[in-house]
Coordinates of C-alpha atoms and ligand atoms in Angstrom, one line a residue:
M1 CA -11.8 0.4 -29.4
A2 CA -11.0 2.8 -32.3
K3 CA -12.2 0.1 -34.7
A4 CA -15.4 -0.4 -32.7
L5 CA -16.1 3.4 -32.8
R6 CA -15.4 3.5 -36.6
E7 CA -17.1 0.3 -37.7
Q8 CA -19.4 -1.1 -35.0
F9 CA -21.4 2.0 -34.3
G10 CA -24.8 0.2 -34.5
N11 CA -27.0 -0.3 -31.6
P12 CA -26.5 -3.9 -30.4
S13 CA -30.2 -4.3 -29.8
S14 CA -31.0 -3.5 -33.5
V15 CA -31.8 -6.4 -35.7
H16 CA -30.2 -4.9 -38.9
H17 CA -26.6 -5.8 -39.8
F18 CA -25.1 -2.7 -38.1
G19 CA -26.7 -3.7 -34.9
Q20 CA -25.7 -7.3 -35.3
S21 CA -22.1 -6.3 -35.9
A22 CA -22.1 -4.3 -32.6
K23 CA -23.7 -7.3 -30.8
A24 CA -21.0 -9.6 -32.1
A25 CA -18.4 -7.3 -30.6
L26 CA -20.2 -7.4 -27.3
D27 CA -20.4 -11.2 -27.5
D28 CA -16.6 -11.4 -28.0
A29 CA -16.0 -9.2 -25.0
R30 CA -18.5 -11.3 -23.0
S31 CA -16.5 -14.5 -23.8
A32 CA -13.3 -12.8 -22.8
A33 CA -14.7 -11.4 -19.5
A34 CA -16.2 -14.8 -18.7
A35 CA -12.9 -16.6 -19.4
L36 CA -11.1 -14.2 -17.1
V37 CA -13.2 -15.5 -14.1
G38 CA -13.9 -19.1 -15.2
A39 CA -17.5 -18.3 -16.0
D40 CA -20.1 -19.0 -18.7
P41 CA -20.5 -16.0 -21.1
S42 CA -24.3 -16.1 -20.7
E43 CA -23.9 -15.2 -17.0
I44 CA -21.9 -12.0 -17.6
V45 CA -23.7 -8.6 -17.4
F46 CA -21.9 -5.5 -18.6
T47 CA -22.2 -2.4 -16.4
S48 CA -20.7 1.1 -16.3
S49 CA -18.2 0.3 -13.5
G50 CA -17.2 -1.8 -10.5
T51 CA -19.4 0.5 -8.4
E52 CA -22.4 -0.2 -10.6
S53 CA -21.7 -4.0 -10.5
D54 CA -21.6 -3.9 -6.7
N55 CA -24.9 -1.9 -6.6
V56 CA -26.7 -4.2 -9.0
A57 CA -25.5 -7.3 -7.0
I58 CA -26.4 -6.0 -3.5
R59 CA -29.5 -4.0 -4.2
G60 CA -30.7 -6.5 -6.8
V61 CA -30.5 -9.5 -4.5
A62 CA -31.8 -7.6 -1.5
E63 CA -34.9 -6.5 -3.4
A64 CA -35.5 -9.9 -4.9
L65 CA -35.3 -11.7 -1.5
E66 CA -37.3 -9.1 0.4
V67 CA -40.5 -11.1 -0.1
T68 CA -38.9 -14.1 1.5
G69 CA -38.5 -12.2 4.8
R70 CA -34.7 -12.4 4.7
R71 CA -33.9 -8.8 5.5
H72 CA -30.4 -9.2 6.9
L73 CA -27.2 -8.3 5.0
I74 CA -23.6 -8.9 6.0
T75 CA -20.4 -7.3 4.7
S76 CA -16.9 -6.5 6.1
S77 CA -15.7 -3.3 7.6
I78 CA -12.9 -3.0 5.0
E79 CA -15.0 -2.9 1.8
H80 CA -14.8 -0.2 -0.9
E81 CA -17.3 2.6 -0.5
A82 CA -19.2 1.1 -3.4
V83 CA -20.3 -1.7 -1.1
L84 CA -20.2 0.1 2.3
N85 CA -22.4 3.0 1.1
T86 CA -24.8 0.7 -0.6
F87 CA -25.2 -1.2 2.7
K88 CA -25.7 2.2 4.5
A89 CA -28.4 3.1 2.0
L90 CA -30.2 -0.2 2.5
A91 CA -29.9 0.1 6.3
R92 CA -31.7 3.5 6.0
R93 CA -34.5 1.7 4.2
G94 CA -34.9 -0.8 7.1
W95 CA -32.5 -3.6 6.2
K96 CA -30.6 -5.0 9.2
T97 CA -26.9 -4.9 8.3
T98 CA -23.8 -6.3 10.0
L99 CA -20.2 -5.2 9.3
L100 CA -17.7 -8.0 10.1
P101 CA -14.6 -6.8 11.9
V102 CA -11.0 -7.5 11.0
D103 CA -7.8 -7.6 13.1
Q104 CA -4.4 -6.3 12.2
S105 CA -4.0 -9.0 9.6
G106 CA -6.6 -7.2 7.5
I107 CA -8.5 -10.6 7.0
V108 CA -12.1 -11.4 7.7
A109 CA -12.2 -14.3 10.1
P110 CA -14.6 -17.1 9.0
E111 CA -15.7 -17.5 12.7
A112 CA -16.9 -13.9 12.6
L113 CA -19.1 -14.7 9.7
E114 CA -20.4 -17.9 11.4
G115 CA -21.4 -15.8 14.4
A116 CA -23.1 -13.1 12.4
L117 CA -25.2 -15.3 10.1
T118 CA -28.9 -15.8 10.9
D119 CA -31.8 -17.5 9.2
D120 CA -32.8 -14.1 7.9
T121 CA -29.5 -13.4 6.1
A122 CA -30.2 -12.8 2.5
L123 CA -26.7 -11.9 1.2
V124 CA -23.1 -11.8 2.4
S125 CA -20.7 -9.5 0.4
V126 CA -17.0 -9.8 1.1
M127 CA -14.3 -8.4 -1.2
H128 CA -11.8 -10.7 -2.8
A129 CA -8.8 -8.4 -2.1
N130 CA -8.7 -5.1 -0.3
N131 CA -7.9 -2.0 -2.4
E132 CA -5.9 -0.2 0.3
I133 CA -3.7 -2.9 1.7
G134 CA -4.1 -5.7 -0.9
T135 CA -5.0 -8.5 1.6
I136 CA -6.8 -11.5 -0.1
Q137 CA -9.9 -12.6 1.8
P138 CA -10.7 -16.4 2.3
V139 CA -13.7 -16.0 0.0
A140 CA -14.1 -19.7 -0.8
Q141 CA -14.3 -20.5 2.9
L142 CA -16.6 -17.6 3.6
A143 CA -18.9 -18.5 0.7
R144 CA -19.2 -22.1 1.9
I145 CA -20.2 -20.9 5.4
A146 CA -22.8 -18.4 4.0
K147 CA -24.4 -20.9 1.7
A148 CA -24.7 -23.5 4.4
R149 CA -27.1 -21.0 6.1
G150 CA -29.0 -20.4 2.8
A151 CA -27.5 -16.9 2.1
L152 CA -26.2 -15.8 -1.3
F153 CA -22.6 -14.7 -1.6
H154 CA -21.2 -11.7 -3.6
T155 CA -17.6 -10.8 -3.9
D156 CA -16.1 -7.6 -5.2
A157 CA -13.2 -8.9 -7.2
V158 CA -12.3 -5.5 -8.7
Q159 CA -8.8 -5.7 -7.2
T160 CA -8.1 -9.3 -8.2
A161 CA -9.7 -9.9 -11.6
G162 CA -6.9 -9.7 -14.1
K163 CA -4.2 -9.7 -11.4
I164 CA -4.4 -13.1 -9.8
S165 CA -6.3 -16.2 -10.7
V166 CA -10.1 -15.7 -10.1
D167 CA -12.4 -18.6 -10.8
V168 CA -16.1 -18.3 -9.8
K169 CA -16.4 -22.1 -9.4
V170 CA -13.3 -22.4 -7.1
L171 CA -14.5 -19.4 -5.1
G172 CA -18.1 -20.9 -4.9
V173 CA -19.7 -17.5 -5.0
D174 CA -23.0 -16.5 -6.6
L175 CA -22.1 -13.0 -7.8
L176 CA -18.8 -11.3 -8.7
S177 CA -18.0 -7.8 -9.7
L178 CA -15.1 -6.6 -11.8
S179 CA -13.9 -3.4 -13.4
A180 CA -12.1 -2.9 -16.7
H181 CA -9.8 0.0 -15.6
K182 CA -8.1 -2.2 -12.9
F183 CA -6.6 -4.4 -15.6
Y184 CA -5.8 -1.7 -18.2
G185 CA -9.1 -1.5 -19.9
P186 CA -10.9 1.8 -20.2
K187 CA -12.6 3.6 -17.3
G188 CA -16.4 3.4 -17.2
A189 CA -16.8 -0.3 -18.1
G190 CA -17.4 -3.1 -15.6
A191 CA -19.1 -6.5 -15.4
L192 CA -21.1 -8.5 -13.0
W193 CA -21.1 -12.2 -13.1
I194 CA -24.4 -13.6 -11.9
R195 CA -24.6 -17.4 -11.4
R196 CA -27.5 -18.8 -13.4
G197 CA -30.6 -19.3 -11.2
V198 CA -29.8 -16.4 -8.8
R199 CA -32.8 -14.2 -8.2
L200 CA -32.1 -10.6 -8.8
Q201 CA -34.4 -7.6 -9.2
P202 CA -32.5 -5.1 -11.4
P203 CA -32.3 -1.7 -9.6
M204 CA -32.5 0.2 -12.9
T205 CA -35.7 0.0 -14.9
G206 CA -35.8 0.2 -18.7
G207 CA -35.2 -2.0 -21.7
K208 CA -34.4 -5.6 -21.9
Q209 CA -30.6 -5.3 -22.5
E210 CA -28.2 -7.7 -20.9
R211 CA -31.0 -10.3 -20.6
G212 CA -33.1 -7.9 -18.7
R213 CA -30.6 -7.4 -15.9
R214 CA -29.1 -4.1 -16.8
A215 CA -31.3 -1.7 -18.8
G216 CA -29.8 0.9 -21.2
T217 CA -27.9 0.7 -24.4
E218 CA -24.5 -0.9 -23.8
N219 CA -21.2 1.2 -24.0
V220 CA -20.0 -0.9 -26.9
T221 CA -16.6 0.8 -27.2
G222 CA -15.8 0.6 -23.5
I223 CA -17.0 -3.0 -23.4
V224 CA -14.8 -3.9 -26.4
G225 CA -11.9 -2.4 -24.5
L226 CA -12.8 -4.4 -21.4
G227 CA -12.8 -7.6 -23.5
V228 CA -9.4 -7.0 -25.1
A229 CA -7.9 -6.0 -21.8
A230 CA -9.4 -9.2 -20.1
Q231 CA -7.9 -11.4 -22.8
L232 CA -4.4 -9.7 -22.5
A233 CA -4.5 -9.8 -18.7
R234 CA -5.3 -13.5 -18.7
G235 CA -2.4 -14.3 -20.9
K236 CA 0.1 -12.3 -18.8
M237 CA -1.2 -12.7 -15.3
A238 CA 1.0 -15.4 -13.8
A239 CA 4.3 -14.0 -15.1
E240 CA 3.3 -10.4 -14.4
G241 CA 2.2 -11.3 -10.9
D242 CA 5.6 -12.9 -10.2
R243 CA 7.5 -9.9 -11.6
L244 CA 5.5 -7.3 -9.6
A245 CA 5.8 -9.3 -6.4
V246 CA 9.6 -9.2 -6.7
L247 CA 9.5 -5.5 -7.3
R248 CA 7.0 -5.0 -4.4
D249 CA 9.2 -7.0 -2.0
R250 CA 12.3 -5.1 -3.0
L251 CA 10.5 -1.8 -2.5
E252 CA 9.3 -2.9 1.0
E253 CA 12.7 -4.2 2.1
G254 CA 14.4 -1.0 0.8
V255 CA 12.0 1.3 2.6
L256 CA 12.1 -0.6 5.9
A257 CA 16.0 -0.6 5.7
S258 CA 16.5 3.0 4.7
V259 CA 13.7 4.9 6.5
H260 CA 13.3 4.3 10.3
G261 CA 9.9 4.4 11.9
T262 CA 8.2 2.6 9.0
A263 CA 5.9 -0.5 9.0
I264 CA 4.1 -2.4 6.3
N265 CA 0.3 -2.8 6.9
G266 CA -1.2 -6.3 6.4
V267 CA 2.2 -7.7 5.5
R268 CA 1.8 -11.2 7.0
S269 CA -1.4 -11.9 5.1
P270 CA -1.8 -13.3 1.6
R271 CA -1.8 -10.2 -0.6
V272 CA -2.2 -9.2 -4.3
P273 CA 1.3 -8.7 -5.8
N274 CA 1.0 -5.1 -6.9
T275 CA 0.0 -3.3 -3.7
T276 CA 1.9 -2.2 -0.6
N277 CA 0.6 0.1 2.2
I278 CA 3.3 1.6 4.4
S279 CA 3.1 3.7 7.6
F280 CA 5.6 6.5 8.2
E281 CA 5.8 7.6 11.8
R282 CA 5.5 11.3 12.4
V283 CA 4.6 12.0 8.8
E284 CA 1.3 13.2 7.5
A285 CA 0.4 11.0 4.5
E286 CA -1.0 13.9 2.4
S287 CA 2.3 15.9 2.7
L288 CA 4.3 12.8 1.7
L289 CA 2.0 12.2 -1.2
I290 CA 2.4 15.7 -2.5
A291 CA 6.2 15.7 -2.0
L292 CA 6.5 12.4 -3.8
D293 CA 4.3 13.7 -6.6
L294 CA 6.6 16.7 -7.1
A295 CA 9.5 14.2 -7.5
G296 CA 7.5 12.4 -10.2
I297 CA 6.3 9.5 -8.0
A298 CA 2.5 8.9 -7.9
V299 CA 1.2 7.2 -4.7
S300 CA -2.2 7.2 -2.9
T301 CA -3.5 7.5 0.5
G302 CA -6.5 5.4 1.6
S303 CA -8.0 8.4 3.2
A304 CA -9.9 11.2 1.5
C305 CA -9.3 14.9 2.3
S306 CA -12.7 16.5 2.2
S307 CA -13.2 20.2 3.0
G308 CA -10.0 20.5 4.9
T309 CA -10.5 17.6 7.3
L310 CA -8.2 14.6 7.0
E311 CA -10.4 11.5 7.0
P312 CA -8.5 8.5 8.5
S313 CA -8.5 5.4 6.4
H314 CA -11.5 3.3 7.3
V315 CA -9.6 0.2 6.5
L316 CA -6.6 0.9 8.8
K317 CA -9.1 2.1 11.5
A318 CA -11.1 -1.2 11.2
M319 CA -7.7 -3.1 11.6
G320 CA -7.5 -1.4 15.0
F321 CA -4.5 0.9 14.3
P322 CA -4.3 4.1 16.4
V323 CA -5.5 7.3 14.7
H324 CA -2.0 8.6 13.9
R325 CA -1.2 5.4 11.9
T326 CA -4.5 5.7 10.0
Q327 CA -3.3 9.1 8.8
N328 CA 0.4 8.4 8.1
S329 CA 0.1 5.6 5.6
I330 CA 0.5 5.6 1.9
R331 CA -0.1 3.0 -0.8
F332 CA 2.3 2.2 -3.6
S333 CA 0.7 0.4 -6.5
L334 CA 3.0 -1.2 -9.0
G335 CA 1.9 -1.9 -12.5
A336 CA 2.8 -2.9 -16.1
A337 CA 4.9 0.2 -16.7
N338 CA 7.0 -0.2 -13.6
T339 CA 10.6 -1.6 -13.6
G340 CA 13.4 -2.0 -11.1
A341 CA 14.6 1.5 -12.0
D342 CA 11.3 2.9 -10.6
V343 CA 11.9 1.1 -7.3
D344 CA 15.5 2.4 -7.2
R345 CA 14.2 6.0 -7.8
V346 CA 11.7 5.7 -4.9
L347 CA 14.4 4.4 -2.6
E348 CA 16.8 7.2 -3.8
V349 CA 14.4 10.1 -3.0
L350 CA 12.1 8.8 -0.2
P351 CA 14.5 8.8 2.8
G352 CA 15.4 12.5 2.2
I353 CA 11.7 13.5 1.7
V354 CA 10.6 11.8 4.9
E355 CA 13.5 13.3 6.9
K356 CA 12.6 16.8 5.6
L357 CA 9.0 16.4 6.5
R358 CA 9.9 15.1 10.0
S359 CA 12.2 18.0 10.6
L360 CA 9.5 20.5 9.5
T361 CA 7.1 18.8 12.0
R362 CA 9.8 19.1 14.7
A363 CA 10.3 22.8 13.9
V364 CA 6.5 23.5 14.0
A365 CA 6.3 21.6 17.3
R366 CA 9.1 23.8 18.8
A367 CA 7.6 27.1 17.5
Ligands
PLP1 N1 -14.3 -2.0 -5.5 C1 -13.0 -1.9 -5.3 C2 -12.4 -2.9 -4.3 C3 -12.3 -0.9 -5.9 O1 -11.0 -0.9 -5.6 C4 -12.9 0.0 -6.7 C5 -12.2 1.1 -7.4 O2 -11.1 1.5 -6.9 C6 -14.3 -0.2 -6.9 C7 -15.0 -1.2 -6.3 C8 -15.0 0.8 -7.8 O3 -14.8 0.5 -9.2 P1 -15.1 1.6 -10.3 O4 -14.0 2.6 -10.2 O5 -15.0 0.8 -11.6 O6 -16.4 2.1 -10.0

């Protein structure tokens, strides 16, 4: 990326040699992004993020197919906000939308999709893996069902690209989103794979960059970073996935054994190797997050704390868990920098922190 900033500062749309050098850098990144998902480089469109890729896919297909009278869109109830809020926006503009349910497995049932599809369905969008609980959706099966009814299929593969094998042909999808920062590329760079022949009306108007599918001068530096990260991730993926799964399993077994009143969410389903979502009875997730952070351990909650109100995780809610469980769960994400020593450290401090929080809650309840 530093080299691109120093030496490839031309505008990739310029015909002169500075521009062509920047264009060559984009082409290298395009090939690397395509190789990561088994695609042809000419079908990769660079965007600013996974969020933008999801927007271009969903809004672009919806608008292109509007004239055909297909005004129905289907997604799942456990999608990232990038998809859910795009569906909400289209619903406000008159699109009929259906959110497929999940049960406590955190998996979208193919029968649910079969029941929801109509002759008016333009697009089905179901994520490859969920960002809060890591469950991998049966995308190939879902895509087959959607396409049998003439609908296009988009998958948000932001949580899988670079982590597990993703192949657009094996998945049989029409559009696929990915984001560089999920596989150690820079923030603010994403890509959308669009199968050749898919009709899409780009939501952003402007120049003819990215074959007319995403207007605006490309973020060459960020995209170069995306390309290098894609190449590195592809080389390491299998071994790194196995390593992280061993660490993740050790963490889960250790937590279940050393802290009573705990449960893993989505545990019996196929999952990406790096994520685990754990419920702690009688503990408020935000308090646990802060206490762990003070101990140098960074975790996340699926929920957002906005203006003092604790938003329950929409994913755990959709899975049918009671309200308290949607507010007492935290997500541990393991990555390249983590070792067994990190797992040991969590297991060393976590039981004491949970016990302290529970005794505080008991004291408040008595007062
Ligand atoms: N989709 C999923 C499943 C995600 O996990 C994320 C980010 O967390 C996004 C989309 C958004 O990607 P970005 O942060 O690149 O906008």
